[in-house]
Amino acid sequence: MFVFKAAVVGAGTMGGEIAQVVATAGIPVVLKDVKQEFVDQGLAKARDVTQGQLAGLVAKEKITQEDADRQLEEIAGRITGTLEYEGFGDVDFVIEAVPEQIQIKRAVFAELDAVTPGHAILASNTSSLSVTEMGEATTRPDKVCGFHFFYPASVMRLIEVIEAEDTSEETVQAAASFAQAIRKTAIRCGEVPGFVVNRILNSSVSEVWRVVEEDGLDPLEVDKVIKESGTVPMGPFFLTDLLGLDTVLHVAEHLRDSYGDRFFVSSQMKELVKAGNLGQKTGKGFYEHGG
Ligand SMILES: NC(=O)c1ccc[n+]([C@@H]2O[C@H](COP(=O)([O-])OP(=O)(O)OC[C@H]3O[C@@H](n4cnc5c(N)ncnc54)[C@H](O)[C@@H]3O)[C@@H](O)[C@H]2O)c1
């Protein structure tokens, strides 16, 4: 199946950049959120990321500034923001990127089922929830799959294509082809807790959370030491702030509930989430984020 037009639902930490990736591959995309300010933030993010990428090409003398200016308008022009499901009537592939809560996701999938053409694939960017349950909220569970990007979506190459209980082989193949069309590398996974990447990542990060809590260490100091080791570009607490503490907490709890105490849930993170400090997106998490 060829994707002539796509849609992204949710213009938050992930959605704006996912729309940017699709538009950069030459495919028109509709970006929906529930408030105009969130749609605007998603569109601005997509534009900024594109501008940054094009500036890099100009600096390397791969394209001229004139080319960059033209391409920026072309790419940004392929993304249309909406608060309703306007423009969803002729999409071929939808990526849902709303908050990690099953009731919100199921409501969105039921709405998508009503507003998109019958052939359209409905995919979720969920990090841990049941894609099967999302499919059950539709009349086309065979056309529902997971399509899991990594942060930041404009940079990270991998997409996990998740095969839920009812996902058809045709859907998995079409999703993998779409991943290629938007210049990503797809791996195919079963619907298991943490899929592949979060299961591996959390098994090591869990140990950092555990030692910080058990030994009363300062997370910022631990981040500094880990960063200075040169093994990773940033410490796990800073990364958590960028990803969103609510999302990371949800994944951590899901892994602990699924695999037991070898996965750790940080109570410090729980306290921050309870207080509404979700990291960069709210201005405060383990760090203060100004500007
Ligand atoms: N943050 C990450 O690093 C990351 C990485 C991979 C996958 N994910 C997954 O992507 C999804 C989104 O995560 P995020 O970090 O972008 O969340 P986020 O909270 O930053 O953004 C979610 C957006 O969805 C919007 N929204 C809520 N209800 C909606 C509705 N009914 N229709 C349209 N928009 C709606 C919100 O207003 C918000 O702008 C989650 O399932 C998460 O697990 C996140």
mmCIF file of C-alpha atoms and ligand atoms in Angstrom:
data_model
loop_
_atom_site.group_PDB
_atom_site.id
_atom_site.type_symbol
_atom_site.label_atom_id
_atom_site.label_comp_id
_atom_site.label_asym_id
_atom_site.label_seq_id
_atom_site.Cartn_x
_atom_site.Cartn_y
_atom_site.Cartn_z
ATOM 1 C CA MET A 1 0.000 0.000 0.000
ATOM 2 C CA PHE A 2 1.344 3.416 -0.914
ATOM 3 C CA VAL A 3 0.842 6.206 1.610
ATOM 4 C CA PHE A 4 -0.225 9.346 -0.286
ATOM 5 C CA LYS A 5 -1.297 11.200 2.824
ATOM 6 C CA ALA A 6 -0.790 10.618 6.556
ATOM 7 C CA ALA A 7 -2.025 12.007 9.851
ATOM 8 C CA VAL A 8 -0.593 12.385 13.333
ATOM 9 C CA VAL A 9 -2.845 12.700 16.397
ATOM 10 C CA GLY A 10 -1.214 14.512 19.331
ATOM 11 C CA ALA A 11 1.279 17.326 18.725
ATOM 12 C CA GLY A 12 3.317 17.000 21.937
ATOM 13 C CA THR A 13 6.875 15.841 22.621
ATOM 14 C CA MET A 14 6.665 13.250 19.821
ATOM 15 C CA GLY A 15 3.865 14.330 17.456
ATOM 16 C CA GLY A 16 5.357 17.523 15.974
ATOM 17 C CA GLU A 17 8.602 15.789 15.056
ATOM 18 C CA ILE A 18 6.811 12.729 13.687
ATOM 19 C CA ALA A 19 4.844 15.028 11.369
ATOM 20 C CA GLN A 20 8.148 16.667 10.377
ATOM 21 C CA VAL A 21 9.675 13.294 9.465
ATOM 22 C CA VAL A 22 6.672 12.422 7.276
ATOM 23 C CA ALA A 23 6.612 15.843 5.581
ATOM 24 C CA THR A 24 10.364 15.741 4.942
ATOM 25 C CA ALA A 25 9.812 12.488 3.038
ATOM 26 C CA GLY A 26 7.450 14.388 0.718
ATOM 27 C CA ILE A 27 4.167 13.087 2.146
ATOM 28 C CA PRO A 28 1.402 15.543 3.173
ATOM 29 C CA VAL A 29 0.365 15.145 6.801
ATOM 30 C CA VAL A 30 -2.407 16.452 9.050
ATOM 31 C CA LEU A 31 -1.447 17.166 12.679
ATOM 32 C CA LYS A 32 -4.253 17.157 15.242
ATOM 33 C CA ASP A 33 -4.349 18.182 18.892
ATOM 34 C CA VAL A 34 -7.047 19.353 21.291
ATOM 35 C CA LYS A 35 -5.958 22.982 21.755
ATOM 36 C CA GLN A 36 -4.723 25.499 19.196
ATOM 37 C CA GLU A 37 -1.659 26.317 21.316
ATOM 38 C CA PHE A 38 -0.581 22.635 21.204
ATOM 39 C CA VAL A 39 -1.132 22.451 17.445
ATOM 40 C CA ASP A 40 0.908 25.652 17.050
ATOM 41 C CA GLN A 41 3.704 24.268 19.236
ATOM 42 C CA GLY A 42 3.804 21.094 17.135
ATOM 43 C CA LEU A 43 3.933 23.062 13.880
ATOM 44 C CA ALA A 44 6.645 25.367 15.290
ATOM 45 C CA LYS A 45 8.679 22.373 16.430
ATOM 46 C CA ALA A 46 8.442 20.796 12.975
ATOM 47 C CA ARG A 47 9.556 24.047 11.368
ATOM 48 C CA ASP A 48 12.477 24.550 13.786
ATOM 49 C CA VAL A 49 13.741 21.021 13.313
ATOM 50 C CA THR A 50 13.531 21.364 9.514
ATOM 51 C CA GLN A 51 15.313 24.700 9.617
ATOM 52 C CA GLY A 52 18.092 23.165 11.729
ATOM 53 C CA GLN A 53 18.515 20.212 9.370
ATOM 54 C CA LEU A 54 18.617 22.462 6.291
ATOM 55 C CA ALA A 55 21.091 24.851 7.962
ATOM 56 C CA GLY A 56 23.348 21.837 8.504
ATOM 57 C CA LEU A 57 23.205 21.015 4.780
ATOM 58 C CA VAL A 58 23.974 24.653 3.867
ATOM 59 C CA ALA A 59 26.950 24.668 6.271
ATOM 60 C CA LYS A 60 28.293 21.530 4.561
ATOM 61 C CA GLU A 61 27.715 23.238 1.182
ATOM 62 C CA LYS A 62 25.382 20.450 0.057
ATOM 63 C CA ILE A 63 22.624 22.923 -0.776
ATOM 64 C CA THR A 64 22.490 26.697 -1.167
ATOM 65 C CA GLN A 65 20.706 29.031 1.239
ATOM 66 C CA GLU A 66 18.183 29.663 -1.524
ATOM 67 C CA ASP A 67 17.455 25.896 -1.757
ATOM 68 C CA ALA A 68 17.135 25.725 2.027
ATOM 69 C CA ASP A 69 14.630 28.601 2.136
ATOM 70 C CA ARG A 70 12.528 26.983 -0.597
ATOM 71 C CA GLN A 71 12.662 23.498 0.962
ATOM 72 C CA LEU A 72 11.700 24.873 4.382
ATOM 73 C CA GLU A 73 8.506 26.346 2.965
ATOM 74 C CA GLU A 74 7.766 23.162 0.978
ATOM 75 C CA ILE A 75 8.212 20.864 3.994
ATOM 76 C CA ALA A 76 6.388 23.128 6.462
ATOM 77 C CA GLY A 77 3.648 23.592 3.833
ATOM 78 C CA ARG A 78 2.970 19.836 3.786
ATOM 79 C CA ILE A 79 1.871 19.876 7.449
ATOM 80 C CA THR A 80 -1.662 21.082 8.188
ATOM 81 C CA GLY A 81 -2.757 21.646 11.773
ATOM 82 C CA THR A 82 -6.303 20.886 12.943
ATOM 83 C CA LEU A 83 -8.381 20.707 16.121
ATOM 84 C CA GLU A 84 -11.065 18.576 14.515
ATOM 85 C CA TYR A 85 -10.617 15.583 12.253
ATOM 86 C CA GLU A 86 -10.620 17.869 9.239
ATOM 87 C CA GLY A 87 -8.515 16.365 6.446
ATOM 88 C CA PHE A 88 -8.665 12.803 7.829
ATOM 89 C CA GLY A 89 -11.170 11.623 5.171
ATOM 90 C CA ASP A 90 -8.487 10.666 2.628
ATOM 91 C CA VAL A 91 -5.536 9.564 4.758
ATOM 92 C CA ASP A 92 -3.836 6.199 4.300
ATOM 93 C CA PHE A 93 -1.829 5.954 7.526
ATOM 94 C CA VAL A 94 -2.422 7.513 10.950
ATOM 95 C CA ILE A 95 0.077 7.688 13.814
ATOM 96 C CA GLU A 96 -1.526 8.245 17.198
ATOM 97 C CA ALA A 97 0.766 10.053 19.697
ATOM 98 C CA VAL A 98 -1.594 11.126 22.502
ATOM 99 C CA PRO A 99 -0.751 10.636 26.224
ATOM 100 C CA GLU A 100 0.096 7.157 27.442
ATOM 101 C CA GLN A 101 -3.337 6.356 28.907
ATOM 102 C CA ILE A 102 -5.386 3.507 27.495
ATOM 103 C CA GLN A 103 -8.784 5.215 27.861
ATOM 104 C CA ILE A 104 -7.582 8.254 25.858
ATOM 105 C CA LYS A 105 -6.020 6.002 23.228
ATOM 106 C CA ARG A 106 -9.129 3.844 22.897
ATOM 107 C CA ALA A 107 -11.344 6.915 22.514
ATOM 108 C CA VAL A 108 -9.021 8.276 19.823
ATOM 109 C CA PHE A 109 -8.964 4.931 17.974
ATOM 110 C CA ALA A 110 -12.776 4.767 17.981
ATOM 111 C CA GLU A 111 -12.883 8.315 16.553
ATOM 112 C CA LEU A 112 -10.235 7.496 13.962
ATOM 113 C CA ASP A 113 -12.203 4.441 12.907
ATOM 114 C CA ALA A 114 -15.179 6.701 12.174
ATOM 115 C CA VAL A 115 -13.362 9.487 10.314
ATOM 116 C CA THR A 116 -10.754 7.687 8.181
ATOM 117 C CA PRO A 117 -11.297 5.580 5.044
ATOM 118 C CA GLY A 118 -11.725 1.838 5.613
ATOM 119 C CA HIS A 119 -8.361 0.960 4.077
ATOM 120 C CA ALA A 120 -6.358 3.296 6.348
ATOM 121 C CA ILE A 121 -3.882 1.788 8.807
ATOM 122 C CA LEU A 122 -4.271 3.101 12.359
ATOM 123 C CA ALA A 123 -0.951 2.925 14.208
ATOM 124 C CA SER A 124 0.003 3.805 17.771
ATOM 125 C CA ASN A 125 3.251 5.304 19.005
ATOM 126 C CA THR A 126 2.605 3.768 22.425
ATOM 127 C CA SER A 127 5.640 2.820 24.494
ATOM 128 C CA SER A 128 3.919 0.185 26.573
ATOM 129 C CA LEU A 129 0.143 -0.056 26.247
ATOM 130 C CA SER A 130 -1.775 -2.872 24.581
ATOM 131 C CA VAL A 131 -2.176 -2.221 20.867
ATOM 132 C CA THR A 132 -4.644 -5.127 20.827
ATOM 133 C CA GLU A 133 -6.931 -3.166 23.182
ATOM 134 C CA MET A 134 -6.697 -0.127 20.900
ATOM 135 C CA GLY A 135 -7.598 -2.293 17.907
ATOM 136 C CA GLU A 136 -10.628 -3.611 19.780
ATOM 137 C CA ALA A 137 -11.981 -0.047 19.952
ATOM 138 C CA THR A 138 -12.232 -0.115 16.128
ATOM 139 C CA THR A 139 -14.039 -2.158 13.506
ATOM 140 C CA ARG A 140 -10.701 -2.897 11.796
ATOM 141 C CA PRO A 141 -8.375 -4.486 14.376
ATOM 142 C CA ASP A 142 -6.504 -6.189 11.522
ATOM 143 C CA LYS A 143 -5.408 -2.713 10.339
ATOM 144 C CA VAL A 144 -4.138 -1.578 13.765
ATOM 145 C CA CYS A 145 -0.483 -1.914 14.772
ATOM 146 C CA GLY A 146 2.169 -0.260 16.891
ATOM 147 C CA PHE A 147 4.569 2.149 15.183
ATOM 148 C CA HIS A 148 6.993 3.175 17.908
ATOM 149 C CA PHE A 149 9.363 6.073 17.221
ATOM 150 C CA PHE A 150 12.182 7.125 19.558
ATOM 151 C CA TYR A 151 12.973 10.557 20.923
ATOM 152 C CA PRO A 152 13.876 12.755 19.129
ATOM 153 C CA ALA A 153 11.877 11.342 16.216
ATOM 154 C CA SER A 154 13.598 13.577 13.652
ATOM 155 C CA VAL A 155 16.979 12.040 14.517
ATOM 156 C CA MET A 156 16.477 8.475 15.738
ATOM 157 C CA ARG A 157 16.369 5.986 12.885
ATOM 158 C CA LEU A 158 14.561 3.085 14.497
ATOM 159 C CA ILE A 159 10.863 2.303 14.451
ATOM 160 C CA GLU A 160 9.451 -0.740 16.235
ATOM 161 C CA VAL A 161 6.512 -2.112 14.252
ATOM 162 C CA ILE A 162 4.368 -3.908 16.820
ATOM 163 C CA GLU A 163 2.216 -6.805 15.756
ATOM 164 C CA ALA A 164 -0.855 -6.963 18.011
ATOM 165 C CA GLU A 165 -3.052 -10.069 18.350
ATOM 166 C CA ASP A 166 -5.310 -9.112 15.434
ATOM 167 C CA THR A 167 -2.831 -7.253 13.209
ATOM 168 C CA SER A 168 -2.742 -8.769 9.719
ATOM 169 C CA GLU A 169 0.465 -9.669 7.936
ATOM 170 C CA GLU A 170 -0.465 -7.168 5.225
ATOM 171 C CA THR A 171 -0.641 -4.367 7.821
ATOM 172 C CA VAL A 172 2.751 -5.236 9.307
ATOM 173 C CA GLN A 173 4.287 -5.265 5.817
ATOM 174 C CA ALA A 174 2.637 -1.962 4.876
ATOM 175 C CA ALA A 175 3.821 -0.342 8.121
ATOM 176 C CA ALA A 176 7.392 -1.556 7.546
ATOM 177 C CA SER A 177 7.282 -0.167 3.971
ATOM 178 C CA PHE A 178 5.950 3.156 5.241
ATOM 179 C CA ALA A 179 8.804 3.274 7.779
ATOM 180 C CA GLN A 180 11.237 2.878 4.880
ATOM 181 C CA ALA A 181 9.424 5.544 2.856
ATOM 182 C CA ILE A 182 9.977 8.031 5.682
ATOM 183 C CA ARG A 183 13.659 6.979 5.835
ATOM 184 C CA LYS A 184 13.528 4.948 9.017
ATOM 185 C CA THR A 185 14.609 1.417 9.826
ATOM 186 C CA ALA A 186 11.812 -0.850 10.987
ATOM 187 C CA ILE A 187 12.140 -3.824 13.278
ATOM 188 C CA ARG A 188 9.212 -6.097 13.852
ATOM 189 C CA CYS A 189 8.252 -6.963 17.426
ATOM 190 C CA GLY A 190 5.613 -8.943 19.218
ATOM 191 C CA GLU A 191 3.350 -7.214 21.705
ATOM 192 C CA VAL A 192 5.536 -7.820 24.769
ATOM 193 C CA PRO A 193 6.142 -5.379 27.656
ATOM 194 C CA GLY A 194 8.784 -2.784 26.707
ATOM 195 C CA PHE A 195 9.025 -4.205 23.184
ATOM 196 C CA VAL A 196 12.768 -4.387 22.395
ATOM 197 C CA VAL A 197 14.400 -1.030 23.094
ATOM 198 C CA ASN A 198 12.690 0.061 26.314
ATOM 199 C CA ARG A 199 13.186 -3.371 27.813
ATOM 200 C CA ILE A 200 16.946 -3.154 27.213
ATOM 201 C CA LEU A 201 17.241 0.547 28.132
ATOM 202 C CA ASN A 202 15.207 0.241 31.327
ATOM 203 C CA SER A 203 17.128 -2.768 32.549
ATOM 204 C CA SER A 204 20.266 -0.591 32.855
ATOM 205 C CA VAL A 205 18.628 2.718 33.802
ATOM 206 C CA SER A 206 16.688 0.889 36.527
ATOM 207 C CA GLU A 207 19.983 0.140 38.277
ATOM 208 C CA VAL A 208 20.907 3.841 38.265
ATOM 209 C CA TRP A 209 17.498 4.798 39.717
ATOM 210 C CA ARG A 210 17.851 2.064 42.348
ATOM 211 C CA VAL A 211 21.339 3.050 43.553
ATOM 212 C CA VAL A 212 20.437 6.763 43.653
ATOM 213 C CA GLU A 213 17.470 6.000 45.867
ATOM 214 C CA GLU A 214 19.029 3.327 48.084
ATOM 215 C CA ASP A 215 22.247 5.277 48.705
ATOM 216 C CA GLY A 216 20.658 8.747 48.799
ATOM 217 C CA LEU A 217 22.777 10.086 45.922
ATOM 218 C CA ASP A 218 22.184 13.365 44.090
ATOM 219 C CA PRO A 219 20.661 12.590 40.638
ATOM 220 C CA LEU A 220 22.344 15.628 39.055
ATOM 221 C CA GLU A 221 25.777 14.553 40.346
ATOM 222 C CA VAL A 222 25.168 11.024 39.053
ATOM 223 C CA ASP A 223 24.152 12.431 35.663
ATOM 224 C CA LYS A 224 27.342 14.495 35.555
ATOM 225 C CA VAL A 225 29.568 11.497 36.261
ATOM 226 C CA ILE A 226 27.767 9.291 33.714
ATOM 227 C CA LYS A 227 27.997 12.009 31.063
ATOM 228 C CA GLU A 228 31.674 12.606 31.796
ATOM 229 C CA SER A 229 32.350 8.900 31.315
ATOM 230 C CA GLY A 230 31.759 9.566 27.616
ATOM 231 C CA THR A 231 29.693 6.405 27.158
ATOM 232 C CA VAL A 232 26.380 8.203 26.565
ATOM 233 C CA PRO A 233 25.527 11.733 25.361
ATOM 234 C CA MET A 234 23.606 12.640 28.531
ATOM 235 C CA GLY A 235 22.772 11.300 31.974
ATOM 236 C CA PRO A 236 19.597 9.265 32.540
ATOM 237 C CA PHE A 237 17.885 11.952 34.663
ATOM 238 C CA PHE A 238 18.367 14.639 32.017
ATOM 239 C CA LEU A 239 17.156 12.206 29.368
ATOM 240 C CA THR A 240 14.071 11.469 31.489
ATOM 241 C CA ASP A 241 13.351 15.214 31.661
ATOM 242 C CA LEU A 242 13.472 15.418 27.858
ATOM 243 C CA LEU A 243 11.302 12.333 27.321
ATOM 244 C CA GLY A 244 8.639 13.407 29.857
ATOM 245 C CA LEU A 245 8.526 11.995 33.400
ATOM 246 C CA ASP A 246 4.913 10.824 33.058
ATOM 247 C CA THR A 247 5.772 8.725 29.994
ATOM 248 C CA VAL A 248 8.966 7.290 31.526
ATOM 249 C CA LEU A 249 7.190 6.498 34.821
ATOM 250 C CA HIS A 250 4.429 4.722 32.994
ATOM 251 C CA VAL A 251 6.906 2.546 31.107
ATOM 252 C CA ALA A 252 8.905 1.819 34.292
ATOM 253 C CA GLU A 253 5.772 0.753 36.202
ATOM 254 C CA HIS A 254 4.611 -1.381 33.315
ATOM 255 C CA LEU A 255 7.987 -3.176 33.134
ATOM 256 C CA ARG A 256 8.099 -3.699 36.935
ATOM 257 C CA ASP A 257 4.523 -5.044 36.928
ATOM 258 C CA SER A 258 5.314 -7.334 33.988
ATOM 259 C CA TYR A 259 8.775 -8.650 34.887
ATOM 260 C CA GLY A 260 9.031 -8.090 38.642
ATOM 261 C CA ASP A 261 11.551 -6.315 40.861
ATOM 262 C CA ARG A 262 14.459 -6.535 38.473
ATOM 263 C CA PHE A 263 12.843 -3.376 37.036
ATOM 264 C CA PHE A 264 12.828 -0.450 39.474
ATOM 265 C CA VAL A 265 10.367 2.417 39.825
ATOM 266 C CA SER A 266 11.921 5.596 41.197
ATOM 267 C CA SER A 267 9.842 7.094 44.012
ATOM 268 C CA GLN A 268 11.500 10.466 43.375
ATOM 269 C CA MET A 269 10.115 10.356 39.838
ATOM 270 C CA LYS A 270 6.699 9.408 41.184
ATOM 271 C CA GLU A 271 6.723 12.421 43.521
ATOM 272 C CA LEU A 272 7.692 14.762 40.686
ATOM 273 C CA VAL A 273 4.900 13.422 38.458
ATOM 274 C CA LYS A 274 2.397 13.758 41.319
ATOM 275 C CA ALA A 275 3.420 17.420 41.655
ATOM 276 C CA GLY A 276 2.933 17.970 37.897
ATOM 277 C CA ASN A 277 6.669 18.365 37.232
ATOM 278 C CA LEU A 278 6.973 16.354 34.041
ATOM 279 C CA GLY A 279 10.359 17.602 32.809
ATOM 280 C CA GLN A 280 11.113 19.937 29.928
ATOM 281 C CA LYS A 281 7.483 20.099 28.743
ATOM 282 C CA THR A 282 6.329 21.649 32.042
ATOM 283 C CA GLY A 283 9.559 23.591 32.740
ATOM 284 C CA LYS A 284 10.654 21.443 35.697
ATOM 285 C CA GLY A 285 11.546 17.844 36.407
ATOM 286 C CA PHE A 286 14.820 16.681 37.913
ATOM 287 C CA TYR A 287 16.160 19.944 36.392
ATOM 288 C CA GLU A 288 14.773 23.479 35.962
ATOM 289 C CA HIS A 289 14.229 24.256 32.246
ATOM 290 C CA GLY A 290 14.248 27.964 31.548
ATOM 291 C CA GLY A 291 13.292 29.641 28.230
HETATM 292 N N1 LIG B 1 8.201 11.163 25.018
HETATM 293 C C1 LIG B 1 8.913 10.181 24.471
HETATM 294 O O1 LIG B 1 10.133 10.160 24.517
HETATM 295 C C2 LIG B 1 8.232 9.066 23.740
HETATM 296 C C3 LIG B 1 9.007 8.201 22.936
HETATM 297 C C4 LIG B 1 8.366 7.192 22.217
HETATM 298 C C5 LIG B 1 7.003 7.030 22.321
HETATM 299 N N2 LIG B 1 6.275 7.874 23.118
HETATM 300 C C6 LIG B 1 4.820 7.687 23.165
HETATM 301 O O2 LIG B 1 4.211 8.659 22.348
HETATM 302 C C7 LIG B 1 2.929 9.014 22.882
HETATM 303 C C8 LIG B 1 2.886 10.502 23.109
HETATM 304 O O3 LIG B 1 3.901 10.859 24.019
HETATM 305 P P1 LIG B 1 4.413 12.367 24.155
HETATM 306 O O4 LIG B 1 5.640 12.280 25.008
HETATM 307 O O5 LIG B 1 4.474 13.036 22.825
HETATM 308 O O6 LIG B 1 3.211 12.985 25.023
HETATM 309 P P2 LIG B 1 2.894 14.527 25.290
HETATM 310 O O7 LIG B 1 2.160 14.560 26.578
HETATM 311 O O8 LIG B 1 4.114 15.357 25.144
HETATM 312 O O9 LIG B 1 1.915 14.922 24.085
HETATM 313 C C9 LIG B 1 0.644 14.355 23.912
HETATM 314 C C10 LIG B 1 -0.218 15.332 23.131
HETATM 315 O O10 LIG B 1 -1.473 14.717 22.828
HETATM 316 C C11 LIG B 1 -2.480 15.695 22.946
HETATM 317 N N3 LIG B 1 -3.785 15.057 23.106
HETATM 318 C C12 LIG B 1 -4.402 14.587 24.211
HETATM 319 N N4 LIG B 1 -5.606 14.062 23.909
HETATM 320 C C13 LIG B 1 -5.763 14.206 22.563
HETATM 321 C C14 LIG B 1 -6.801 13.873 21.652
HETATM 322 N N5 LIG B 1 -7.913 13.264 22.065
HETATM 323 N N6 LIG B 1 -6.632 14.185 20.344
HETATM 324 C C15 LIG B 1 -5.498 14.798 19.937
HETATM 325 N N7 LIG B 1 -4.482 15.137 20.746
HETATM 326 C C16 LIG B 1 -4.611 14.844 22.051
HETATM 327 C C17 LIG B 1 -2.040 16.528 24.151
HETATM 328 O O11 LIG B 1 -2.690 17.790 24.163
HETATM 329 C C18 LIG B 1 -0.536 16.619 23.915
HETATM 330 O O12 LIG B 1 -0.185 17.736 23.125
HETATM 331 C C19 LIG B 1 2.770 8.172 24.163
HETATM 332 O O13 LIG B 1 2.063 7.006 23.860
HETATM 333 C C20 LIG B 1 4.200 7.833 24.541
HETATM 334 O O14 LIG B 1 4.298 6.637 25.292
HETATM 335 C C21 LIG B 1 6.853 8.906 23.800
#
